Every structure is written in C-alpha cells, then in structure tokens.
C-alpha cells in the first residue's frame, strides 16, 4: 500500500470515527497506528507531513481518552492527513 493509499484509508476512518462516541472512536484510531507509521524511505517533506498526521491523530485520541472536547482536533487530524496525502503522490 502506498503512502497516498494509506492516507486515503486514514481520512475515511477519521471521518467515520468523528461521528462516533469515544468508546467506538478510540478503537478505530488505535487501528490507524499501523497505517500511519513510516515504511519505505520518503522525502523529508513527506515524512514530516506523515509525522504531523500521526501527532494530530494522537491528539484526538488523547482528548477522547480524557473525555475532553475533540471537535477542532478532528478537523486538524483530517487536514494533516490530507496534506500528507497530497505530498505522497
């Protein structure tokens, strides 16, 4: 699976998880870890974007785990993943 394909799958999962309660969303987010991990060597710009997407997804997960509002964090995670996808082409 290419980085671009991984990013597409992650975006789709984020959009689904965003509308679920924390108890359902957290396992979805945990399932994304393998997809967002670095695999093959990529240009630095792509790796930084991938890392940014990973961190944004982690922030959503932390907020959900703590019972904090995550509304703005979902958009940040989706936007960061879309940036990764655009650079991974």
PDB file of N, CA, C and O in Angstrom, residues 5-81:
ATOM      1  N   UNK A   5      -2.303   5.866  -0.594  1.00  0.00           N
ATOM      2  CA  UNK A   5      -3.417   4.950  -0.316  1.00  0.00           C
ATOM      3  C   UNK A   5      -3.667   4.836   1.189  1.00  0.00           C
ATOM      4  O   UNK A   5      -4.818   4.776   1.638  1.00  0.00           O
ATOM      5  N   UNK A   6      -2.596   4.817   1.958  1.00  0.00           N
ATOM      6  CA  UNK A   6      -2.737   4.779   3.415  1.00  0.00           C
ATOM      7  C   UNK A   6      -3.456   6.029   3.908  1.00  0.00           C
ATOM      8  O   UNK A   6      -4.358   5.951   4.750  1.00  0.00           O
ATOM      9  N   UNK A   7      -3.048   7.182   3.382  1.00  0.00           N
ATOM     10  CA  UNK A   7      -3.662   8.443   3.799  1.00  0.00           C
ATOM     11  C   UNK A   7      -5.152   8.468   3.467  1.00  0.00           C
ATOM     12  O   UNK A   7      -5.963   8.921   4.273  1.00  0.00           O
ATOM     13  N   UNK A   8      -5.522   7.959   2.299  1.00  0.00           N
ATOM     14  CA  UNK A   8      -6.937   7.908   1.919  1.00  0.00           C
ATOM     15  C   UNK A   8      -7.711   7.041   2.907  1.00  0.00           C
ATOM     16  O   UNK A   8      -8.794   7.424   3.377  1.00  0.00           O
ATOM     17  N   UNK A   9      -7.174   5.888   3.247  1.00  0.00           N
ATOM     18  CA  UNK A   9      -7.837   4.991   4.198  1.00  0.00           C
ATOM     19  C   UNK A   9      -7.962   5.651   5.572  1.00  0.00           C
ATOM     20  O   UNK A   9      -8.994   5.512   6.248  1.00  0.00           O
ATOM     21  N   UNK A  10      -6.947   6.372   5.974  1.00  0.00           N
ATOM     22  CA  UNK A  10      -6.975   7.047   7.270  1.00  0.00           C
ATOM     23  C   UNK A  10      -8.021   8.154   7.281  1.00  0.00           C
ATOM     24  O   UNK A  10      -8.781   8.299   8.240  1.00  0.00           O
ATOM     25  N   UNK A  11      -8.077   8.942   6.218  1.00  0.00           N
ATOM     26  CA  UNK A  11      -9.075  10.016   6.123  1.00  0.00           C
ATOM     27  C   UNK A  11     -10.481   9.440   6.232  1.00  0.00           C
ATOM     28  O   UNK A  11     -11.323   9.966   6.968  1.00  0.00           O
ATOM     29  N   UNK A  12     -10.731   8.365   5.515  1.00  0.00           N
ATOM     30  CA  UNK A  12     -12.054   7.729   5.572  1.00  0.00           C
ATOM     31  C   UNK A  12     -12.374   7.263   6.992  1.00  0.00           C
ATOM     32  O   UNK A  12     -13.475   7.487   7.492  1.00  0.00           O
ATOM     33  N   UNK A  13     -11.401   6.641   7.652  1.00  0.00           N
ATOM     34  CA  UNK A  13     -11.613   6.160   9.021  1.00  0.00           C
ATOM     35  C   UNK A  13     -11.836   7.322   9.988  1.00  0.00           C
ATOM     36  O   UNK A  13     -12.682   7.232  10.889  1.00  0.00           O
ATOM     37  N   UNK A  14     -11.090   8.405   9.822  1.00  0.00           N
ATOM     38  CA  UNK A  14     -11.266   9.568  10.688  1.00  0.00           C
ATOM     39  C   UNK A  14     -12.662  10.155  10.542  1.00  0.00           C
ATOM     40  O   UNK A  14     -13.294  10.538  11.533  1.00  0.00           O
ATOM     41  N   UNK A  15     -13.138  10.227   9.317  1.00  0.00           N
ATOM     42  CA  UNK A  15     -14.473  10.793   9.074  1.00  0.00           C
ATOM     43  C   UNK A  15     -15.564   9.922   9.685  1.00  0.00           C
ATOM     44  O   UNK A  15     -16.574  10.427  10.155  1.00  0.00           O
ATOM     45  N   UNK A  16     -15.360   8.619   9.685  1.00  0.00           N
ATOM     46  CA  UNK A  16     -16.320   7.716  10.331  1.00  0.00           C
ATOM     47  C   UNK A  16     -16.232   7.865  11.844  1.00  0.00           C
ATOM     48  O   UNK A  16     -17.247   8.037  12.532  1.00  0.00           O
ATOM     49  N   UNK A  17     -15.028   7.816  12.380  1.00  0.00           N
ATOM     50  CA  UNK A  17     -14.822   7.862  13.833  1.00  0.00           C
ATOM     51  C   UNK A  17     -15.291   9.185  14.437  1.00  0.00           C
ATOM     52  O   UNK A  17     -15.754   9.213  15.579  1.00  0.00           O
ATOM     53  N   UNK A  18     -15.193  10.253  13.671  1.00  0.00           N
ATOM     54  CA  UNK A  18     -15.573  11.576  14.157  1.00  0.00           C
ATOM     55  C   UNK A  18     -17.027  11.617  14.639  1.00  0.00           C
ATOM     56  O   UNK A  18     -17.360  12.358  15.566  1.00  0.00           O
ATOM     57  N   UNK A  19     -17.879  10.812  14.047  1.00  0.00           N
ATOM     58  CA  UNK A  19     -19.301  10.832  14.366  1.00  0.00           C
ATOM     59  C   UNK A  19     -19.704   9.742  15.357  1.00  0.00           C
ATOM     60  O   UNK A  19     -20.887   9.514  15.575  1.00  0.00           O
ATOM     61  N   UNK A  20     -18.727   9.097  15.929  1.00  0.00           N
ATOM     62  CA  UNK A  20     -18.987   8.014  16.880  1.00  0.00           C
ATOM     63  C   UNK A  20     -18.666   8.471  18.298  1.00  0.00           C
ATOM     64  O   UNK A  20     -17.859   9.372  18.497  1.00  0.00           O
ATOM     65  N   UNK A  21     -19.263   7.821  19.285  1.00  0.00           N
ATOM     66  CA  UNK A  21     -18.874   8.122  20.668  1.00  0.00           C
ATOM     67  C   UNK A  21     -17.434   7.664  20.918  1.00  0.00           C
ATOM     68  O   UNK A  21     -16.900   6.826  20.181  1.00  0.00           O
ATOM     69  N   UNK A  22     -16.836   8.206  21.953  1.00  0.00           N
ATOM     70  CA  UNK A  22     -15.428   7.912  22.249  1.00  0.00           C
ATOM     71  C   UNK A  22     -15.156   6.419  22.348  1.00  0.00           C
ATOM     72  O   UNK A  22     -14.122   5.942  21.868  1.00  0.00           O
ATOM     73  N   UNK A  23     -16.059   5.670  22.937  1.00  0.00           N
ATOM     74  CA  UNK A  23     -15.846   4.226  23.114  1.00  0.00           C
ATOM     75  C   UNK A  23     -15.727   3.492  21.784  1.00  0.00           C
ATOM     76  O   UNK A  23     -15.073   2.457  21.696  1.00  0.00           O
ATOM     77  N   UNK A  24     -16.334   4.021  20.746  1.00  0.00           N
ATOM     78  CA  UNK A  24     -16.247   3.417  19.412  1.00  0.00           C
ATOM     79  C   UNK A  24     -15.093   4.045  18.624  1.00  0.00           C
ATOM     80  O   UNK A  24     -14.365   3.357  17.902  1.00  0.00           O
ATOM     81  N   UNK A  25     -14.895   5.351  18.783  1.00  0.00           N
ATOM     82  CA  UNK A  25     -13.865   6.066  18.021  1.00  0.00           C
ATOM     83  C   UNK A  25     -12.450   5.666  18.417  1.00  0.00           C
ATOM     84  O   UNK A  25     -11.574   5.550  17.551  1.00  0.00           O
ATOM     85  N   UNK A  26     -12.219   5.452  19.702  1.00  0.00           N
ATOM     86  CA  UNK A  26     -10.857   5.121  20.154  1.00  0.00           C
ATOM     87  C   UNK A  26     -10.296   3.848  19.519  1.00  0.00           C
ATOM     88  O   UNK A  26      -9.149   3.860  19.056  1.00  0.00           O
ATOM     89  N   UNK A  27     -11.054   2.751  19.454  1.00  0.00           N
ATOM     90  CA  UNK A  27     -10.512   1.571  18.772  1.00  0.00           C
ATOM     91  C   UNK A  27     -10.240   1.815  17.277  1.00  0.00           C
ATOM     92  O   UNK A  27      -9.282   1.265  16.726  1.00  0.00           O
ATOM     93  N   UNK A  28     -11.052   2.659  16.663  1.00  0.00           N
ATOM     94  CA  UNK A  28     -10.805   2.996  15.253  1.00  0.00           C
ATOM     95  C   UNK A  28      -9.472   3.722  15.136  1.00  0.00           C
ATOM     96  O   UNK A  28      -8.644   3.401  14.263  1.00  0.00           O
ATOM     97  N   UNK A  29      -9.255   4.698  16.001  1.00  0.00           N
ATOM     98  CA  UNK A  29      -7.994   5.449  15.980  1.00  0.00           C
ATOM     99  C   UNK A  29      -6.807   4.541  16.267  1.00  0.00           C
ATOM    100  O   UNK A  29      -5.765   4.652  15.612  1.00  0.00           O
ATOM    101  N   UNK A  30      -6.944   3.650  17.236  1.00  0.00           N
ATOM    102  CA  UNK A  30      -5.858   2.724  17.543  1.00  0.00           C
ATOM    103  C   UNK A  30      -5.518   1.849  16.343  1.00  0.00           C
ATOM    104  O   UNK A  30      -4.360   1.487  16.136  1.00  0.00           O
ATOM    105  N   UNK A  31      -6.522   1.514  15.554  1.00  0.00           N
ATOM    106  CA  UNK A  31      -6.300   0.701  14.364  1.00  0.00           C
ATOM    107  C   UNK A  31      -5.548   1.427  13.259  1.00  0.00           C
ATOM    108  O   UNK A  31      -5.052   0.796  12.326  1.00  0.00           O
ATOM    109  N   UNK A  32      -5.445   2.737  13.361  1.00  0.00           N
ATOM    110  CA  UNK A  32      -4.755   3.520  12.326  1.00  0.00           C
ATOM    111  C   UNK A  32      -3.246   3.583  12.533  1.00  0.00           C
ATOM    112  O   UNK A  32      -2.520   3.969  11.622  1.00  0.00           O
ATOM    113  N   UNK A  33      -2.792   3.200  13.692  1.00  0.00           N
ATOM    114  CA  UNK A  33      -1.364   3.322  14.015  1.00  0.00           C
ATOM    115  C   UNK A  33      -0.486   2.629  12.975  1.00  0.00           C
ATOM    116  O   UNK A  33       0.498   3.196  12.508  1.00  0.00           O
ATOM    117  N   UNK A  34      -0.835   1.423  12.596  1.00  0.00           N
ATOM    118  CA  UNK A  34      -0.036   0.691  11.617  1.00  0.00           C
ATOM    119  C   UNK A  34       0.005   1.369  10.259  1.00  0.00           C
ATOM    120  O   UNK A  34       1.009   1.296   9.550  1.00  0.00           O
ATOM    121  N   UNK A  35      -1.086   2.053   9.910  1.00  0.00           N
ATOM    122  CA  UNK A  35      -1.125   2.730   8.613  1.00  0.00           C
ATOM    123  C   UNK A  35      -0.302   4.007   8.603  1.00  0.00           C
ATOM    124  O   UNK A  35       0.272   4.365   7.582  1.00  0.00           O
ATOM    125  N   UNK A  36      -0.267   4.700   9.723  1.00  0.00           N
ATOM    126  CA  UNK A  36       0.402   5.996   9.735  1.00  0.00           C
ATOM    127  C   UNK A  36       1.887   5.893  10.080  1.00  0.00           C
ATOM    128  O   UNK A  36       2.626   6.851   9.946  1.00  0.00           O
ATOM    129  N   UNK A  37       2.356   4.717  10.459  1.00  0.00           N
ATOM    130  CA  UNK A  37       3.785   4.529  10.728  1.00  0.00           C
ATOM    131  C   UNK A  37       4.566   4.621   9.425  1.00  0.00           C
ATOM    132  O   UNK A  37       4.080   4.241   8.373  1.00  0.00           O
ATOM    133  N   UNK A  38       5.783   5.102   9.525  1.00  0.00           N
ATOM    134  CA  UNK A  38       6.641   5.188   8.361  1.00  0.00           C
ATOM    135  C   UNK A  38       7.033   3.818   7.853  1.00  0.00           C
ATOM    136  O   UNK A  38       7.238   2.900   8.634  1.00  0.00           O
ATOM    137  N   UNK A  39       7.111   3.686   6.559  1.00  0.00           N
ATOM    138  CA  UNK A  39       7.502   2.415   5.964  1.00  0.00           C
ATOM    139  C   UNK A  39       8.746   2.612   5.133  1.00  0.00           C
ATOM    140  O   UNK A  39       9.854   2.653   5.650  1.00  0.00           O
ATOM    141  N   UNK A  40       8.533   2.768   3.860  1.00  0.00           N
ATOM    142  CA  UNK A  40       9.667   2.988   2.963  1.00  0.00           C
ATOM    143  C   UNK A  40      10.188   4.409   3.117  1.00  0.00           C
ATOM    144  O   UNK A  40       9.489   5.302   3.579  1.00  0.00           O
ATOM    145  N   UNK A  41      11.417   4.592   2.727  1.00  0.00           N
ATOM    146  CA  UNK A  41      12.033   5.902   2.843  1.00  0.00           C
ATOM    147  C   UNK A  41      11.374   6.877   1.883  1.00  0.00           C
ATOM    148  O   UNK A  41      11.196   6.581   0.698  1.00  0.00           O
ATOM    149  N   UNK A  42      10.996   8.025   2.410  1.00  0.00           N
ATOM    150  CA  UNK A  42      10.322   9.068   1.642  1.00  0.00           C
ATOM    151  C   UNK A  42      11.117  10.363   1.764  1.00  0.00           C
ATOM    152  O   UNK A  42      11.916  10.522   2.694  1.00  0.00           O
ATOM    153  N   UNK A  43      10.848  11.314   0.864  1.00  0.00           N
ATOM    154  CA  UNK A  43      11.479  12.626   1.025  1.00  0.00           C
ATOM    155  C   UNK A  43      11.102  13.240   2.385  1.00  0.00           C
ATOM    156  O   UNK A  43      10.037  12.945   2.938  1.00  0.00           O
ATOM    157  N   UNK A  44      11.966  14.064   2.914  1.00  0.00           N
ATOM    158  CA  UNK A  44      11.768  14.662   4.227  1.00  0.00           C
ATOM    159  C   UNK A  44      10.412  15.354   4.347  1.00  0.00           C
ATOM    160  O   UNK A  44       9.722  15.231   5.368  1.00  0.00           O
ATOM    161  N   UNK A  45      10.005  16.054   3.317  1.00  0.00           N
ATOM    162  CA  UNK A  45       8.728  16.773   3.330  1.00  0.00           C
ATOM    163  C   UNK A  45       7.553  15.813   3.562  1.00  0.00           C
ATOM    164  O   UNK A  45       6.640  16.102   4.322  1.00  0.00           O
ATOM    165  N   UNK A  46       7.598  14.657   2.916  1.00  0.00           N
ATOM    166  CA  UNK A  46       6.538  13.654   3.060  1.00  0.00           C
ATOM    167  C   UNK A  46       6.588  13.057   4.468  1.00  0.00           C
ATOM    168  O   UNK A  46       5.545  12.876   5.112  1.00  0.00           O
ATOM    169  N   UNK A  47       7.782  12.768   4.958  1.00  0.00           N
ATOM    170  CA  UNK A  47       7.920  12.205   6.304  1.00  0.00           C
ATOM    171  C   UNK A  47       7.434  13.176   7.372  1.00  0.00           C
ATOM    172  O   UNK A  47       6.807  12.773   8.349  1.00  0.00           O
ATOM    173  N   UNK A  48       7.712  14.460   7.186  1.00  0.00           N
ATOM    174  CA  UNK A  48       7.240  15.458   8.142  1.00  0.00           C
ATOM    175  C   UNK A  48       5.716  15.550   8.121  1.00  0.00           C
ATOM    176  O   UNK A  48       5.081  15.674   9.167  1.00  0.00           O
ATOM    177  N   UNK A  49       5.126  15.477   6.948  1.00  0.00           N
ATOM    178  CA  UNK A  49       3.667  15.519   6.830  1.00  0.00           C
ATOM    179  C   UNK A  49       3.047  14.273   7.464  1.00  0.00           C
ATOM    180  O   UNK A  49       2.034  14.357   8.163  1.00  0.00           O
ATOM    181  N   UNK A  50       3.657  13.114   7.238  1.00  0.00           N
ATOM    182  CA  UNK A  50       3.171  11.869   7.843  1.00  0.00           C
ATOM    183  C   UNK A  50       3.239  11.966   9.357  1.00  0.00           C
ATOM    184  O   UNK A  50       2.302  11.620  10.082  1.00  0.00           O
ATOM    185  N   UNK A  51       4.355  12.463   9.862  1.00  0.00           N
ATOM    186  CA  UNK A  51       4.535  12.626  11.292  1.00  0.00           C
ATOM    187  C   UNK A  51       3.511  13.604  11.868  1.00  0.00           C
ATOM    188  O   UNK A  51       2.959  13.382  12.951  1.00  0.00           O
ATOM    189  N   UNK A  52       3.239  14.671  11.140  1.00  0.00           N
ATOM    190  CA  UNK A  52       2.234  15.641  11.574  1.00  0.00           C
ATOM    191  C   UNK A  52       0.853  15.020  11.659  1.00  0.00           C
ATOM    192  O   UNK A  52       0.089  15.288  12.596  1.00  0.00           O
ATOM    193  N   UNK A  53       0.529  14.179  10.691  1.00  0.00           N
ATOM    194  CA  UNK A  53      -0.763  13.479  10.704  1.00  0.00           C
ATOM    195  C   UNK A  53      -0.831  12.547  11.909  1.00  0.00           C
ATOM    196  O   UNK A  53      -1.850  12.499  12.615  1.00  0.00           O
ATOM    197  N   UNK A  54       0.246  11.829  12.158  1.00  0.00           N
ATOM    198  CA  UNK A  54       0.294  10.920  13.299  1.00  0.00           C
ATOM    199  C   UNK A  54       0.072  11.675  14.606  1.00  0.00           C
ATOM    200  O   UNK A  54      -0.734  11.269  15.452  1.00  0.00           O
ATOM    201  N   UNK A  55       0.757  12.787  14.770  1.00  0.00           N
ATOM    202  CA  UNK A  55       0.629  13.567  16.005  1.00  0.00           C
ATOM    203  C   UNK A  55      -0.786  14.130  16.152  1.00  0.00           C
ATOM    204  O   UNK A  55      -1.332  14.135  17.255  1.00  0.00           O
ATOM    205  N   UNK A  56      -1.383  14.585  15.061  1.00  0.00           N
ATOM    206  CA  UNK A  56      -2.740  15.131  15.119  1.00  0.00           C
ATOM    207  C   UNK A  56      -3.746  14.045  15.503  1.00  0.00           C
ATOM    208  O   UNK A  56      -4.669  14.294  16.286  1.00  0.00           O
ATOM    209  N   UNK A  57      -3.556  12.852  14.979  1.00  0.00           N
ATOM    210  CA  UNK A  57      -4.428  11.724  15.335  1.00  0.00           C
ATOM    211  C   UNK A  57      -4.251  11.372  16.814  1.00  0.00           C
ATOM    212  O   UNK A  57      -5.222  11.104  17.526  1.00  0.00           O
ATOM    213  N   UNK A  58      -3.025  11.399  17.291  1.00  0.00           N
ATOM    214  CA  UNK A  58      -2.757  11.131  18.708  1.00  0.00           C
ATOM    215  C   UNK A  58      -3.442  12.163  19.604  1.00  0.00           C
ATOM    216  O   UNK A  58      -3.954  11.814  20.679  1.00  0.00           O
ATOM    217  N   UNK A  59      -3.459  13.407  19.185  1.00  0.00           N
ATOM    218  CA  UNK A  59      -4.116  14.452  19.972  1.00  0.00           C
ATOM    219  C   UNK A  59      -5.614  14.185  20.089  1.00  0.00           C
ATOM    220  O   UNK A  59      -6.204  14.384  21.149  1.00  0.00           O
ATOM    221  N   UNK A  60      -6.231  13.729  19.008  1.00  0.00           N
ATOM    222  CA  UNK A  60      -7.654  13.362  19.060  1.00  0.00           C
ATOM    223  C   UNK A  60      -7.847  12.231  20.065  1.00  0.00           C
ATOM    224  O   UNK A  60      -8.730  12.284  20.925  1.00  0.00           O
ATOM    225  N   UNK A  61      -7.013  11.214  19.949  1.00  0.00           N
ATOM    226  CA  UNK A  61      -7.116  10.069  20.847  1.00  0.00           C
ATOM    227  C   UNK A  61      -6.949  10.453  22.301  1.00  0.00           C
ATOM    228  O   UNK A  61      -7.696   9.980  23.169  1.00  0.00           O
ATOM    229  N   UNK A  62      -5.988  11.321  22.588  1.00  0.00           N
ATOM    230  CA  UNK A  62      -5.778  11.756  23.971  1.00  0.00           C
ATOM    231  C   UNK A  62      -6.996  12.500  24.505  1.00  0.00           C
ATOM    232  O   UNK A  62      -7.426  12.269  25.641  1.00  0.00           O
ATOM    233  N   UNK A  63      -7.554  13.389  23.688  1.00  0.00           N
ATOM    234  CA  UNK A  63      -8.735  14.139  24.125  1.00  0.00           C
ATOM    235  C   UNK A  63      -9.911  13.204  24.396  1.00  0.00           C
ATOM    236  O   UNK A  63     -10.592  13.334  25.412  1.00  0.00           O
ATOM    237  N   UNK A  64     -10.130  12.267  23.487  1.00  0.00           N
ATOM    238  CA  UNK A  64     -11.235  11.325  23.676  1.00  0.00           C
ATOM    239  C   UNK A  64     -11.026  10.485  24.930  1.00  0.00           C
ATOM    240  O   UNK A  64     -11.952  10.263  25.713  1.00  0.00           O
ATOM    241  N   UNK A  65      -9.816  10.027  25.129  1.00  0.00           N
ATOM    242  CA  UNK A  65      -9.494   9.193  26.294  1.00  0.00           C
ATOM    243  C   UNK A  65      -9.731   9.955  27.598  1.00  0.00           C
ATOM    244  O   UNK A  65     -10.172   9.377  28.598  1.00  0.00           O
ATOM    245  N   UNK A  66      -9.459  11.243  27.574  1.00  0.00           N
ATOM    246  CA  UNK A  66      -9.613  12.068  28.777  1.00  0.00           C
ATOM    247  C   UNK A  66     -11.029  12.633  28.930  1.00  0.00           C
ATOM    248  O   UNK A  66     -11.298  13.351  29.886  1.00  0.00           O
ATOM    249  N   UNK A  67     -11.889  12.380  27.941  1.00  0.00           N
ATOM    250  CA  UNK A  67     -13.250  12.903  27.996  1.00  0.00           C
ATOM    251  C   UNK A  67     -13.337  14.384  27.668  1.00  0.00           C
ATOM    252  O   UNK A  67     -14.302  15.058  28.018  1.00  0.00           O
ATOM    253  N   UNK A  68     -12.332  14.907  26.977  1.00  0.00           N
ATOM    254  CA  UNK A  68     -12.294  16.316  26.608  1.00  0.00           C
ATOM    255  C   UNK A  68     -12.903  16.514  25.221  1.00  0.00           C
ATOM    256  O   UNK A  68     -12.944  15.582  24.423  1.00  0.00           O
ATOM    257  N   UNK A  69     -13.344  17.743  24.922  1.00  0.00           N
ATOM    258  CA  UNK A  69     -13.898  18.005  23.591  1.00  0.00           C
ATOM    259  C   UNK A  69     -12.823  17.825  22.513  1.00  0.00           C
ATOM    260  O   UNK A  69     -11.678  18.229  22.692  1.00  0.00           O
ATOM    261  N   UNK A  70     -13.205  17.216  21.405  1.00  0.00           N
ATOM    262  CA  UNK A  70     -12.241  16.953  20.328  1.00  0.00           C
ATOM    263  C   UNK A  70     -12.694  17.532  18.994  1.00  0.00           C
ATOM    264  O   UNK A  70     -12.088  17.252  17.967  1.00  0.00           O
ATOM    265  N   UNK A  71     -13.745  18.358  19.006  1.00  0.00           N
ATOM    266  CA  UNK A  71     -14.311  18.856  17.756  1.00  0.00           C
ATOM    267  C   UNK A  71     -13.278  19.476  16.819  1.00  0.00           C
ATOM    268  O   UNK A  71     -13.192  19.113  15.652  1.00  0.00           O
ATOM    269  N   UNK A  72     -12.487  20.396  17.311  1.00  0.00           N
ATOM    270  CA  UNK A  72     -11.473  21.053  16.462  1.00  0.00           C
ATOM    271  C   UNK A  72     -10.322  20.112  16.111  1.00  0.00           C
ATOM    272  O   UNK A  72      -9.691  20.248  15.073  1.00  0.00           O
ATOM    273  N   UNK A  73     -10.065  19.168  16.987  1.00  0.00           N
ATOM    274  CA  UNK A  73      -8.960  18.241  16.754  1.00  0.00           C
ATOM    275  C   UNK A  73      -9.230  17.304  15.582  1.00  0.00           C
ATOM    276  O   UNK A  73      -8.304  16.918  14.872  1.00  0.00           O
ATOM    277  N   UNK A  74     -10.488  16.912  15.390  1.00  0.00           N
ATOM    278  CA  UNK A  74     -10.821  16.059  14.252  1.00  0.00           C
ATOM    279  C   UNK A  74     -10.443  16.754  12.950  1.00  0.00           C
ATOM    280  O   UNK A  74      -9.826  16.142  12.073  1.00  0.00           O
ATOM    281  N   UNK A  75     -10.831  18.023  12.820  1.00  0.00           N
ATOM    282  CA  UNK A  75     -10.519  18.775  11.594  1.00  0.00           C
ATOM    283  C   UNK A  75      -9.015  18.879  11.391  1.00  0.00           C
ATOM    284  O   UNK A  75      -8.526  18.730  10.264  1.00  0.00           O
ATOM    285  N   UNK A  76      -8.281  19.102  12.463  1.00  0.00           N
ATOM    286  CA  UNK A  76      -6.819  19.189  12.359  1.00  0.00           C
ATOM    287  C   UNK A  76      -6.222  17.866  11.891  1.00  0.00           C
ATOM    288  O   UNK A  76      -5.313  17.847  11.053  1.00  0.00           O
ATOM    289  N   UNK A  77      -6.723  16.757  12.430  1.00  0.00           N
ATOM    290  CA  UNK A  77      -6.210  15.439  12.043  1.00  0.00           C
ATOM    291  C   UNK A  77      -6.526  15.137  10.579  1.00  0.00           C
ATOM    292  O   UNK A  77      -5.671  14.624   9.843  1.00  0.00           O
ATOM    293  N   UNK A  78      -7.736  15.460  10.158  1.00  0.00           N
ATOM    294  CA  UNK A  78      -8.119  15.223   8.760  1.00  0.00           C
ATOM    295  C   UNK A  78      -7.290  16.100   7.833  1.00  0.00           C
ATOM    296  O   UNK A  78      -6.760  15.624   6.820  1.00  0.00           O
ATOM    297  N   UNK A  79      -7.132  17.383   8.181  1.00  0.00           N
ATOM    298  CA  UNK A  79      -6.339  18.289   7.347  1.00  0.00           C
ATOM    299  C   UNK A  79      -4.875  17.855   7.266  1.00  0.00           C
ATOM    300  O   UNK A  79      -4.264  17.909   6.197  1.00  0.00           O
ATOM    301  N   UNK A  80      -4.314  17.428   8.381  1.00  0.00           N
ATOM    302  CA  UNK A  80      -2.918  16.982   8.385  1.00  0.00           C
ATOM    303  C   UNK A  80      -2.746  15.736   7.521  1.00  0.00           C
ATOM    304  O   UNK A  80      -1.750  15.596   6.799  1.00  0.00           O
ATOM    305  N   UNK A  81      -3.717  14.846   7.565  1.00  0.00           N
ATOM    306  CA  UNK A  81      -3.637  13.626   6.759  1.00  0.00           C
ATOM    307  C   UNK A  81      -3.821  13.947   5.280  1.00  0.00           C
ATOM    308  O   UNK A  81      -3.159  13.360   4.417  1.00  0.00           O
TER     309      UNK A  81
END
